[in-house]
Amino acid sequence: MDIRGPRLKKQSDAALEFISSMASDREIARHVIAVNMAHMAGLVRAGEVGRPTGSACMKFLLSASPDIRPGSKAEDFHQQLEQDAVDSLGVETAGFLNFGKSRNDQVATAIRMELRLRVLDLLGAVLELQDSLLGVAHRYGSSLMPGYTHLQRAQPVTLAHHLFAHFDALGRDSDRLVQLYSRVNLSPMGAAALAGTSVGVDRDSVAELLGFSGTVRNSIDAVSSRDFMVEATAVATMAMLDASRLAEEQILWSSKEFGFVELDDSYSASSSIMPQKKNPVVSELVRAKAGSVLGCLVAAAAVLKAMPYSYNLDLQEATPHLWRAMEDASRSLKVLAGATATMRPLTGSMAKAVAHDDSTAVALANHLVKSQGLSFRQAHAIVGELVRLSAEGGVSLPETVSSQLPRVSSKHGKRVAIDEATSRQVLDPLRFVSSIATSGGANPSFIRSDAAKRRRELTSNRARLSELGSQLRASQERLLRVSSGLAREVKTKS
Ligand code: ARG
């Protein structure tokens, strides 16, 4: 018996192939089976289906394969599974599987179940990348390096401080994933096609069997909404944007022009023609995949835009973008974590880059304000002019200060003087960072407590992740126990 029923006289093979979601149903197939189990358990518990029927269905479901059968004529895995059940148990028994449920609530539920796992996987990847940043900061963090604005050397910072900036951005990604998880982890089951059902299945207990923390309260919302999908893709995009900025720095820093870092051979590739080449290919591909993931976000959002409520097959078109985004993001972050953990900062050339580049000029301006009673704007103008004279004359800034400051300062309102040794001291990069007083700044003496704080955050996020993972595993085991218990009744009764 064909479960599609006699409503349609015929269907075109081309149309069937076109509307099929089989290719992407691979991602949710095992959850579709689980949803069928939980629903059947609910039907039996409510007395809507007799125990022998429920038991036979459970037995079938427990051994059902989540593989898409090649050449299957079904529109989707939901249909394949039910058709297989009917073929194997007969319609008098398997015909109860879809009593009080629809593919509409079922697919939304299965997507949420798979997405929970993907969110946790991505969270794990974010934490891994954060961990690798802390590792590098621990080993090399106190080295000085130029901080940049407009990709021009701006002010010296410590390497740790720079890496903590990336860590903190990723920390917000991990917060977003945890918040997203709570919105994904709600069960649409019981919504049926859209209006709910007269079949007495307790939504809360089905939700609990599937490990959800509750139900989507409105049945139309339950089958229509995919905002959780767009949100997940957006969170994945944000994490990838963050990762791409780190990847981009690895690419720049590993160039001869910067020479700040040596990427490990294991995360590089060679050239087929230029024997000397070592290319930062992992970082490049992470940078590129950020674009692909952003594309998935735009595609999924565009599918949802202006779609009338409730279920439309358009929704099926959005789902593959979600899986691609989550997969690309997880893989990218994991491999970037490896590339980051194994990179070797070339601390000597970083330090050299801050030694003689006038990037501490603001310290000289601040010194003029504090010691000579000039306003900051006056001091800024004086130092700016001294830097220009130093560059034009090819004379170092401290020398220029000792020889030209009196003349230049008098042009700007007050004649002052500083000797070369003092100005050298004031302009020293280490002194510059060490004098930073604001919390959250690049003072090397902050590194230890800044690192410890972040290490604690990482540890508590890891605990959170493993707790969510064990909750899911426990609910899977519970569902299996309940289902097997019911399945065993067949033997005892027959
Ligand atoms: N294959 C569909 C999807 O992925 C499942 C739901 C189909 N529902 C329907 N009324 N045709 O969204």
Short mmCIF file of C-alpha atoms and ligand atoms in Angstrom, two decimals:
data_model
loop_
_atom_site.label_atom_id
_atom_site.label_comp_id
_atom_site.label_asym_id
_atom_site.label_seq_id
_atom_site.Cartn_x
_atom_site.Cartn_y
_atom_site.Cartn_z
CA MET A 1 0.00 0.00 0.00
CA ASP A 2 1.30 3.43 -1.03
CA ILE A 3 0.98 5.76 1.96
CA ARG A 4 0.64 8.79 -0.33
CA GLY A 5 -2.98 7.76 -0.73
CA PRO A 6 -5.37 8.03 -3.65
CA ARG A 7 -5.86 11.81 -3.60
CA LEU A 8 -3.56 12.33 -6.60
CA LYS A 9 -4.02 10.27 -9.73
CA LYS A 10 -0.36 10.51 -10.63
CA GLN A 11 2.87 12.40 -9.90
CA SER A 12 5.62 13.32 -12.33
CA ASP A 13 8.98 11.72 -11.66
CA ALA A 14 10.69 15.02 -12.45
CA ALA A 15 8.48 16.83 -9.97
CA LEU A 16 9.08 14.17 -7.33
CA GLU A 17 12.81 14.42 -7.77
CA PHE A 18 12.61 18.21 -7.66
CA ILE A 19 10.68 18.37 -4.39
CA SER A 20 12.69 15.61 -2.70
CA SER A 21 14.66 16.56 0.42
CA MET A 22 16.31 13.13 0.65
CA ALA A 23 19.85 14.48 0.16
CA SER A 24 19.73 16.71 3.21
CA ASP A 25 17.46 14.39 5.24
CA ARG A 26 20.61 12.37 5.88
CA GLU A 27 21.37 14.91 8.62
CA ILE A 28 18.12 14.34 10.49
CA ALA A 29 17.17 10.73 9.69
CA ARG A 30 18.12 9.22 13.06
CA HIS A 31 16.21 11.97 14.85
CA VAL A 32 13.14 11.31 12.70
CA ILE A 33 13.24 7.73 13.98
CA ALA A 34 13.60 8.97 17.56
CA VAL A 35 10.66 11.36 17.15
CA ASN A 36 8.54 8.45 15.90
CA MET A 37 9.50 6.47 19.00
CA ALA A 38 8.69 9.26 21.42
CA HIS A 39 5.38 9.96 19.69
CA MET A 40 4.41 6.28 19.72
CA ALA A 41 5.32 6.08 23.41
CA GLY A 42 3.05 9.09 23.95
CA LEU A 43 0.20 7.50 21.99
CA VAL A 44 0.42 4.29 24.01
CA ARG A 45 0.72 6.13 27.31
CA ALA A 46 -2.39 8.16 26.45
CA GLY A 47 -4.30 5.03 25.51
CA GLU A 48 -4.73 6.25 21.92
CA VAL A 49 -2.95 3.19 20.54
CA GLY A 50 -3.10 -0.32 21.99
CA ARG A 51 0.04 -1.77 23.53
CA PRO A 52 0.47 -4.60 20.97
CA THR A 53 0.36 -2.10 18.10
CA GLY A 54 2.70 0.27 19.91
CA SER A 55 4.99 -2.60 20.71
CA ALA A 56 5.21 -3.79 17.10
CA CYS A 57 5.85 -0.25 15.89
CA MET A 58 8.60 0.22 18.46
CA LYS A 59 10.26 -3.00 17.43
CA PHE A 60 10.28 -1.78 13.86
CA LEU A 61 11.61 1.66 14.81
CA LEU A 62 14.38 0.23 16.99
CA SER A 63 15.82 -1.62 14.03
CA ALA A 64 14.99 0.99 11.37
CA SER A 65 17.95 2.18 9.32
CA PRO A 66 18.65 5.90 9.11
CA ASP A 67 20.11 5.40 5.64
CA ILE A 68 18.42 6.92 2.65
CA ARG A 69 17.52 4.02 0.39
CA PRO A 70 19.02 4.62 -3.07
CA GLY A 71 16.30 4.88 -5.66
CA SER A 72 13.65 5.49 -3.03
CA LYS A 73 10.57 7.08 -4.55
CA ALA A 74 9.67 8.83 -1.30
CA GLU A 75 9.65 12.64 -1.08
CA ASP A 76 11.64 12.58 2.09
CA PHE A 77 12.91 10.34 4.86
CA HIS A 78 9.71 10.86 6.86
CA GLN A 79 7.75 9.23 4.06
CA GLN A 80 10.33 6.50 3.43
CA LEU A 81 10.27 5.48 7.09
CA GLU A 82 6.50 5.28 7.32
CA GLN A 83 6.24 3.50 3.97
CA ASP A 84 8.83 0.94 5.10
CA ALA A 85 6.91 0.41 8.33
CA VAL A 86 3.66 -0.14 6.45
CA ASP A 87 5.38 -2.51 4.04
CA SER A 88 6.85 -4.49 6.89
CA LEU A 89 4.11 -4.43 9.56
CA GLY A 90 1.01 -3.88 7.48
CA VAL A 91 -1.16 -0.79 7.44
CA GLU A 92 -3.38 -2.05 10.31
CA THR A 93 -0.39 -1.67 12.63
CA ALA A 94 2.09 0.79 11.11
CA GLY A 95 -0.86 2.94 10.02
CA PHE A 96 -0.89 4.36 13.57
CA LEU A 97 2.60 5.85 13.37
CA ASN A 98 1.37 9.15 12.01
CA PHE A 99 -1.74 9.31 14.23
CA GLY A 100 -1.70 12.80 15.73
CA LYS A 101 1.50 13.98 14.10
CA SER A 102 2.56 15.46 10.80
CA ARG A 103 5.75 15.78 8.85
CA ASN A 104 5.49 19.46 9.67
CA ASP A 105 5.99 19.16 13.42
CA GLN A 106 8.23 16.15 12.93
CA VAL A 107 10.71 17.87 10.62
CA ALA A 108 10.92 20.97 12.81
CA THR A 109 11.59 18.70 15.81
CA ALA A 110 14.23 16.61 14.05
CA ILE A 111 16.05 19.73 12.80
CA ARG A 112 16.13 21.12 16.34
CA MET A 113 17.52 17.80 17.65
CA GLU A 114 20.36 17.73 15.13
CA LEU A 115 21.01 21.42 15.60
CA ARG A 116 21.45 20.92 19.35
CA LEU A 117 24.37 18.61 18.59
CA ARG A 118 25.81 20.99 16.01
CA VAL A 119 25.59 23.92 18.41
CA LEU A 120 27.47 21.94 21.04
CA ASP A 121 30.04 20.86 18.47
CA LEU A 122 30.60 24.46 17.39
CA LEU A 123 30.78 25.55 21.02
CA GLY A 124 33.49 22.93 21.58
CA ALA A 125 35.37 24.28 18.56
CA VAL A 126 35.16 27.86 19.86
CA LEU A 127 36.52 26.75 23.23
CA GLU A 128 39.32 24.83 21.54
CA LEU A 129 40.37 27.92 19.63
CA GLN A 130 40.21 30.00 22.81
CA ASP A 131 42.35 27.41 24.54
CA SER A 132 44.98 27.60 21.80
CA LEU A 133 45.11 31.40 22.16
CA LEU A 134 45.67 31.10 25.89
CA GLY A 135 48.45 28.58 25.24
CA VAL A 136 50.33 30.95 22.93
CA ALA A 137 49.77 33.82 25.36
CA HIS A 138 51.14 31.68 28.17
CA ARG A 139 54.31 30.80 26.26
CA TYR A 140 55.09 34.07 24.51
CA GLY A 141 52.67 36.62 25.94
CA SER A 142 55.04 39.16 27.46
CA SER A 143 56.78 39.88 24.14
CA LEU A 144 56.18 43.35 22.81
CA MET A 145 54.73 43.86 19.36
CA PRO A 146 53.29 46.76 17.41
CA GLY A 147 49.57 47.31 17.81
CA TYR A 148 48.01 48.59 14.59
CA THR A 149 45.31 50.98 13.53
CA HIS A 150 44.67 51.39 9.80
CA LEU A 151 47.30 48.64 9.50
CA GLN A 152 49.89 51.29 10.41
CA ARG A 153 51.98 50.81 13.51
CA ALA A 154 50.10 52.63 16.25
CA GLN A 155 51.24 51.76 19.78
CA PRO A 156 53.18 48.89 21.33
CA VAL A 157 51.20 46.18 23.07
CA THR A 158 52.06 42.77 24.46
CA LEU A 159 51.37 39.72 22.35
CA ALA A 160 49.22 38.37 25.20
CA HIS A 161 47.08 41.48 25.12
CA HIS A 162 46.47 41.10 21.41
CA LEU A 163 45.62 37.41 21.76
CA PHE A 164 43.25 38.15 24.66
CA ALA A 165 41.37 40.50 22.33
CA HIS A 166 40.67 37.56 20.01
CA PHE A 167 39.85 35.37 23.01
CA ASP A 168 37.23 37.83 24.24
CA ALA A 169 35.54 38.12 20.84
CA LEU A 170 35.30 34.32 20.74
CA GLY A 171 33.96 34.42 24.30
CA ARG A 172 30.97 36.37 23.06
CA ASP A 173 30.48 33.75 20.34
CA SER A 174 30.41 31.06 23.00
CA ASP A 175 27.87 33.09 25.03
CA ARG A 176 25.72 33.44 21.93
CA LEU A 177 25.86 29.69 21.31
CA VAL A 178 24.73 28.92 24.86
CA GLN A 179 21.82 31.37 24.57
CA LEU A 180 20.92 30.02 21.14
CA TYR A 181 20.88 26.48 22.56
CA SER A 182 18.06 27.35 24.95
CA ARG A 183 15.91 28.66 22.09
CA VAL A 184 16.63 25.62 19.89
CA ASN A 185 15.96 23.14 22.69
CA LEU A 186 12.13 23.30 22.56
CA SER A 187 9.87 20.66 21.06
CA PRO A 188 7.36 21.44 18.29
CA MET A 189 5.71 17.97 18.61
CA GLY A 190 1.97 18.08 19.18
CA ALA A 191 1.55 20.94 16.73
CA ALA A 192 0.85 18.30 14.08
CA ALA A 193 0.19 20.00 10.72
CA LEU A 194 -0.37 23.43 12.30
CA ALA A 195 -3.44 23.52 14.52
CA GLY A 196 -2.62 20.89 17.12
CA THR A 197 -4.47 17.60 17.30
CA SER A 198 -7.45 15.96 18.95
CA VAL A 199 -5.29 12.90 19.55
CA GLY A 200 -4.39 12.84 23.21
CA VAL A 201 -0.62 12.94 23.29
CA ASP A 202 0.99 14.81 26.16
CA ARG A 203 3.31 17.32 24.53
CA ASP A 204 5.44 17.76 27.63
CA SER A 205 6.21 14.09 28.07
CA VAL A 206 7.09 13.67 24.38
CA ALA A 207 9.34 16.72 24.68
CA GLU A 208 10.97 15.24 27.75
CA LEU A 209 11.55 11.89 26.05
CA LEU A 210 13.36 13.75 23.29
CA GLY A 211 15.52 15.66 25.75
CA PHE A 212 13.92 19.07 25.18
CA SER A 213 13.61 21.52 28.02
CA GLY A 214 10.02 22.39 27.01
CA THR A 215 7.67 22.87 24.08
CA VAL A 216 7.17 25.62 21.50
CA ARG A 217 3.93 26.91 22.98
CA ASN A 218 1.98 27.97 19.86
CA SER A 219 1.29 25.22 17.32
CA ILE A 220 1.42 27.54 14.29
CA ASP A 221 4.68 29.05 15.49
CA ALA A 222 6.00 25.53 16.11
CA VAL A 223 5.70 24.46 12.47
CA SER A 224 6.28 27.84 10.77
CA SER A 225 9.29 29.21 12.56
CA ARG A 226 12.85 28.79 11.47
CA ASP A 227 14.23 31.86 13.19
CA PHE A 228 16.27 29.47 15.32
CA MET A 229 17.93 28.35 12.08
CA VAL A 230 18.72 31.86 10.93
CA GLU A 231 19.97 32.68 14.41
CA ALA A 232 22.25 29.64 14.43
CA THR A 233 23.59 30.56 11.02
CA ALA A 234 24.11 34.13 12.20
CA VAL A 235 25.97 32.96 15.30
CA ALA A 236 28.09 30.67 13.13
CA THR A 237 28.74 33.59 10.80
CA MET A 238 29.83 35.81 13.68
CA ALA A 239 32.21 33.14 14.95
CA MET A 240 33.60 32.79 11.44
CA LEU A 241 34.03 36.55 11.06
CA ASP A 242 36.01 36.50 14.29
CA ALA A 243 38.04 33.49 13.16
CA SER A 244 38.70 35.08 9.77
CA ARG A 245 40.30 38.11 11.40
CA LEU A 246 42.68 35.88 13.32
CA ALA A 247 43.34 33.84 10.17
CA GLU A 248 44.04 37.02 8.23
CA GLU A 249 46.59 38.09 10.82
CA GLN A 250 48.29 34.72 10.58
CA ILE A 251 48.54 35.19 6.83
CA LEU A 252 49.94 38.71 7.17
CA TRP A 253 52.21 37.90 10.10
CA SER A 254 53.73 34.85 8.42
CA SER A 255 54.73 36.91 5.37
CA LYS A 256 58.35 38.02 5.10
CA GLU A 257 57.09 41.61 5.18
CA PHE A 258 55.85 41.18 8.75
CA GLY A 259 57.87 38.18 9.86
CA PHE A 260 56.03 38.01 13.19
CA VAL A 261 55.14 34.36 13.19
CA GLU A 262 56.19 31.05 11.74
CA LEU A 263 53.26 28.73 11.08
CA ASP A 264 53.97 25.08 11.67
CA ASP A 265 54.72 22.94 8.61
CA SER A 266 51.80 20.71 9.53
CA TYR A 267 49.36 23.57 8.87
CA SER A 268 51.06 24.82 5.69
CA ALA A 269 51.36 23.69 2.09
CA SER A 270 54.19 23.80 -0.42
CA SER A 271 54.12 25.03 -4.01
CA SER A 272 54.10 22.77 -7.06
CA ILE A 273 56.57 25.02 -8.87
CA MET A 274 58.37 27.30 -6.40
CA PRO A 275 60.51 25.06 -4.22
CA GLN A 276 60.98 27.67 -1.53
CA LYS A 277 57.31 28.33 -0.80
CA LYS A 278 55.47 27.67 2.43
CA ASN A 279 51.87 28.79 2.16
CA PRO A 280 49.46 29.54 5.03
CA VAL A 281 46.68 27.54 3.35
CA VAL A 282 44.67 26.62 6.44
CA SER A 283 44.33 30.24 7.46
CA GLU A 284 43.46 31.20 3.90
CA LEU A 285 40.66 28.68 3.69
CA VAL A 286 39.26 29.72 7.06
CA ARG A 287 39.20 33.29 5.75
CA ALA A 288 37.36 32.10 2.64
CA LYS A 289 34.89 29.88 4.47
CA ALA A 290 33.77 32.87 6.51
CA GLY A 291 32.39 34.12 3.20
CA SER A 292 30.62 30.83 2.46
CA VAL A 293 29.01 30.76 5.90
CA LEU A 294 27.85 34.35 5.49
CA GLY A 295 26.37 33.26 2.15
CA CYS A 296 24.40 30.52 3.95
CA LEU A 297 23.00 33.12 6.35
CA VAL A 298 21.86 35.34 3.52
CA ALA A 299 20.39 32.39 1.62
CA ALA A 300 18.43 31.03 4.60
CA ALA A 301 17.13 34.46 5.54
CA ALA A 302 16.08 35.16 1.96
CA VAL A 303 14.08 31.92 1.83
CA LEU A 304 12.14 32.89 4.98
CA LYS A 305 11.46 36.45 3.97
CA ALA A 306 7.74 37.19 3.50
CA MET A 307 6.76 33.51 3.60
CA PRO A 308 3.13 33.23 4.70
CA TYR A 309 2.33 31.19 7.79
CA SER A 310 2.33 28.30 8.50
CA TYR A 311 4.29 25.47 6.80
CA ASN A 312 5.40 25.90 3.19
CA LEU A 313 7.79 23.64 1.34
CA ASP A 314 10.06 26.70 1.00
CA LEU A 315 11.19 25.88 4.53
CA GLN A 316 12.83 22.72 3.24
CA GLU A 317 15.04 24.87 1.00
CA ALA A 318 16.48 26.79 3.97
CA THR A 319 17.64 23.72 5.91
CA PRO A 320 20.71 22.69 3.87
CA HIS A 321 22.17 26.17 4.33
CA LEU A 322 22.00 25.62 8.08
CA TRP A 323 23.92 22.35 7.91
CA ARG A 324 26.56 23.77 5.59
CA ALA A 325 27.06 26.81 7.83
CA MET A 326 27.36 24.77 11.02
CA GLU A 327 29.70 22.25 9.45
CA ASP A 328 31.98 24.81 7.81
CA ALA A 329 32.17 26.83 11.00
CA SER A 330 32.99 23.86 13.24
CA ARG A 331 35.62 22.46 10.90
CA SER A 332 37.19 25.87 10.35
CA LEU A 333 37.47 26.71 14.02
CA LYS A 334 38.90 23.31 14.91
CA VAL A 335 41.63 23.43 12.30
CA LEU A 336 42.37 27.06 13.07
CA ALA A 337 42.80 26.05 16.71
CA GLY A 338 45.50 23.61 15.59
CA ALA A 339 47.22 26.17 13.39
CA THR A 340 47.16 28.68 16.24
CA ALA A 341 48.38 26.30 18.93
CA THR A 342 51.37 25.30 16.82
CA MET A 343 52.39 28.71 15.47
CA ARG A 344 55.67 30.11 16.68
CA PRO A 345 55.77 33.85 17.35
CA LEU A 346 59.07 35.39 16.22
CA THR A 347 59.37 37.53 19.29
CA GLY A 348 62.69 39.06 18.24
CA SER A 349 61.32 40.62 15.07
CA MET A 350 58.14 41.70 16.85
CA ALA A 351 60.25 43.51 19.45
CA LYS A 352 62.44 45.03 16.75
CA ALA A 353 59.38 46.42 15.04
CA VAL A 354 58.43 48.46 18.11
CA ALA A 355 61.96 49.63 18.91
CA HIS A 356 62.47 52.54 16.53
CA ASP A 357 59.21 53.44 14.92
CA ASP A 358 57.96 56.41 16.96
CA SER A 359 54.89 54.45 17.98
CA THR A 360 55.27 55.71 21.54
CA ALA A 361 55.02 59.36 20.47
CA VAL A 362 51.87 59.83 22.52
CA ALA A 363 53.94 59.07 25.64
CA LEU A 364 56.11 62.05 24.82
CA ALA A 365 53.03 64.24 24.35
CA ASN A 366 51.60 63.02 27.67
CA HIS A 367 54.97 63.71 29.33
CA LEU A 368 54.92 67.29 28.03
CA VAL A 369 51.42 67.73 29.47
CA LYS A 370 52.29 66.29 32.87
CA SER A 371 55.74 67.83 33.28
CA GLN A 372 55.51 71.12 31.38
CA GLY A 373 51.95 72.25 31.88
CA LEU A 374 51.00 72.25 28.18
CA SER A 375 47.53 71.24 27.06
CA PHE A 376 47.31 67.92 25.26
CA ARG A 377 46.45 69.60 21.95
CA GLN A 378 49.54 71.81 22.18
CA ALA A 379 51.73 68.84 23.07
CA HIS A 380 50.19 66.79 20.23
CA ALA A 381 51.06 69.53 17.74
CA ILE A 382 54.63 69.86 19.06
CA VAL A 383 55.34 66.12 18.95
CA GLY A 384 53.71 65.80 15.54
CA GLU A 385 56.05 68.44 14.18
CA LEU A 386 59.08 66.82 15.83
CA VAL A 387 58.20 63.45 14.27
CA ARG A 388 57.97 65.11 10.85
CA LEU A 389 61.34 66.81 11.31
CA SER A 390 62.88 63.55 12.49
CA ALA A 391 61.60 61.71 9.39
CA GLU A 392 62.63 64.49 7.01
CA GLY A 393 66.10 64.84 8.50
CA GLY A 394 66.76 61.16 9.03
CA VAL A 395 67.56 61.90 12.67
CA SER A 396 66.15 59.79 15.52
CA LEU A 397 63.21 61.20 17.44
CA PRO A 398 65.07 61.48 20.82
CA GLU A 399 67.87 63.45 19.12
CA THR A 400 65.35 65.63 17.32
CA VAL A 401 63.58 66.27 20.63
CA SER A 402 66.77 67.44 22.35
CA SER A 403 67.80 69.70 19.46
CA GLN A 404 64.45 71.05 18.20
CA LEU A 405 61.94 70.96 21.07
CA PRO A 406 62.70 74.46 22.39
CA ARG A 407 62.19 76.08 18.96
CA VAL A 408 59.15 73.99 18.00
CA SER A 409 57.44 74.38 21.39
CA SER A 410 57.79 78.13 21.40
CA LYS A 411 55.92 78.22 18.04
CA HIS A 412 53.06 76.42 19.80
CA GLY A 413 52.78 78.69 22.80
CA LYS A 414 55.39 77.72 25.39
CA ARG A 415 59.13 77.19 25.19
CA VAL A 416 60.17 73.92 26.87
CA ALA A 417 63.16 71.59 26.69
CA ILE A 418 63.93 67.90 27.34
CA ASP A 419 67.35 66.29 27.06
CA GLU A 420 67.98 63.31 24.78
CA ALA A 421 68.34 60.75 27.59
CA THR A 422 65.00 61.72 29.12
CA SER A 423 63.20 61.65 25.82
CA ARG A 424 64.75 58.25 25.01
CA GLN A 425 63.44 56.99 28.34
CA VAL A 426 59.99 58.50 27.82
CA LEU A 427 59.80 56.95 24.35
CA ASP A 428 60.91 53.47 25.42
CA PRO A 429 58.32 50.84 24.37
CA LEU A 430 58.57 48.79 27.55
CA ARG A 431 58.16 51.89 29.65
CA PHE A 432 55.20 52.82 27.45
CA VAL A 433 53.26 49.62 28.12
CA SER A 434 54.35 49.44 31.74
CA SER A 435 52.92 52.88 32.43
CA ILE A 436 49.46 51.97 31.15
CA ALA A 437 47.13 52.42 34.10
CA THR A 438 43.66 51.71 32.72
CA SER A 439 42.23 48.27 33.44
CA GLY A 440 41.89 46.19 30.29
CA GLY A 441 44.99 47.85 28.85
CA ALA A 442 48.26 46.40 27.56
CA ASN A 443 50.38 46.67 30.73
CA PRO A 444 52.50 43.48 31.00
CA SER A 445 51.86 43.34 34.73
CA PHE A 446 48.17 42.66 33.95
CA ILE A 447 48.89 39.52 31.93
CA ARG A 448 48.93 37.07 34.80
CA SER A 449 45.53 38.01 36.22
CA ASP A 450 44.03 38.61 32.76
CA ALA A 451 45.08 35.11 31.74
CA ALA A 452 43.82 33.53 34.96
CA LYS A 453 40.40 35.16 34.55
CA ARG A 454 40.12 33.83 31.01
CA ARG A 455 41.32 30.39 32.02
CA ARG A 456 38.51 30.27 34.62
CA GLU A 457 35.94 31.32 32.02
CA LEU A 458 37.15 28.61 29.68
CA THR A 459 36.98 25.97 32.40
CA SER A 460 33.44 26.90 33.35
CA ASN A 461 32.30 26.97 29.71
CA ARG A 462 33.82 23.54 29.20
CA ALA A 463 31.91 22.24 32.21
CA ARG A 464 28.72 23.75 30.79
CA LEU A 465 29.36 22.09 27.43
CA SER A 466 29.97 18.69 28.92
CA GLU A 467 26.87 19.01 31.12
CA LEU A 468 24.67 19.79 28.09
CA GLY A 469 26.24 16.87 26.21
CA SER A 470 25.56 14.42 29.04
CA GLN A 471 21.97 15.65 29.34
CA LEU A 472 21.44 14.78 25.69
CA ARG A 473 23.07 11.39 26.03
CA ALA A 474 20.98 10.62 29.11
CA SER A 475 17.76 11.50 27.28
CA GLN A 476 18.77 9.30 24.34
CA GLU A 477 19.31 6.40 26.70
CA ARG A 478 15.98 7.04 28.42
CA LEU A 479 14.12 7.04 25.09
CA LEU A 480 15.84 3.82 24.12
CA ARG A 481 14.88 2.21 27.45
CA VAL A 482 11.24 3.24 27.14
CA SER A 483 11.09 2.12 23.51
CA SER A 484 12.80 -1.22 24.13
CA GLY A 485 10.54 -1.86 27.11
CA LEU A 486 7.49 -1.43 24.91
CA ALA A 487 9.04 -3.41 22.04
CA ARG A 488 9.67 -6.38 24.32
CA GLU A 489 5.97 -6.65 25.12
CA VAL A 490 5.33 -8.02 21.60
CA LYS A 491 7.16 -11.25 22.33
CA THR A 492 5.47 -11.77 25.68
CA LYS A 493 2.03 -11.16 24.15
CA SER A 494 2.41 -13.21 20.95
N1 ARG B 1 10.72 17.35 3.55
C1 ARG B 1 10.03 18.34 4.31
C2 ARG B 1 11.02 19.38 4.88
O1 ARG B 1 12.17 19.14 4.91
C3 ARG B 1 9.30 17.68 5.43
C4 ARG B 1 7.97 18.28 5.70
C5 ARG B 1 7.09 18.10 4.54
N2 ARG B 1 5.79 18.60 4.81
C6 ARG B 1 4.88 18.75 3.86
N3 ARG B 1 3.74 19.21 4.21
N4 ARG B 1 5.13 18.43 2.62
O2 ARG B 1 10.62 20.44 5.29
#
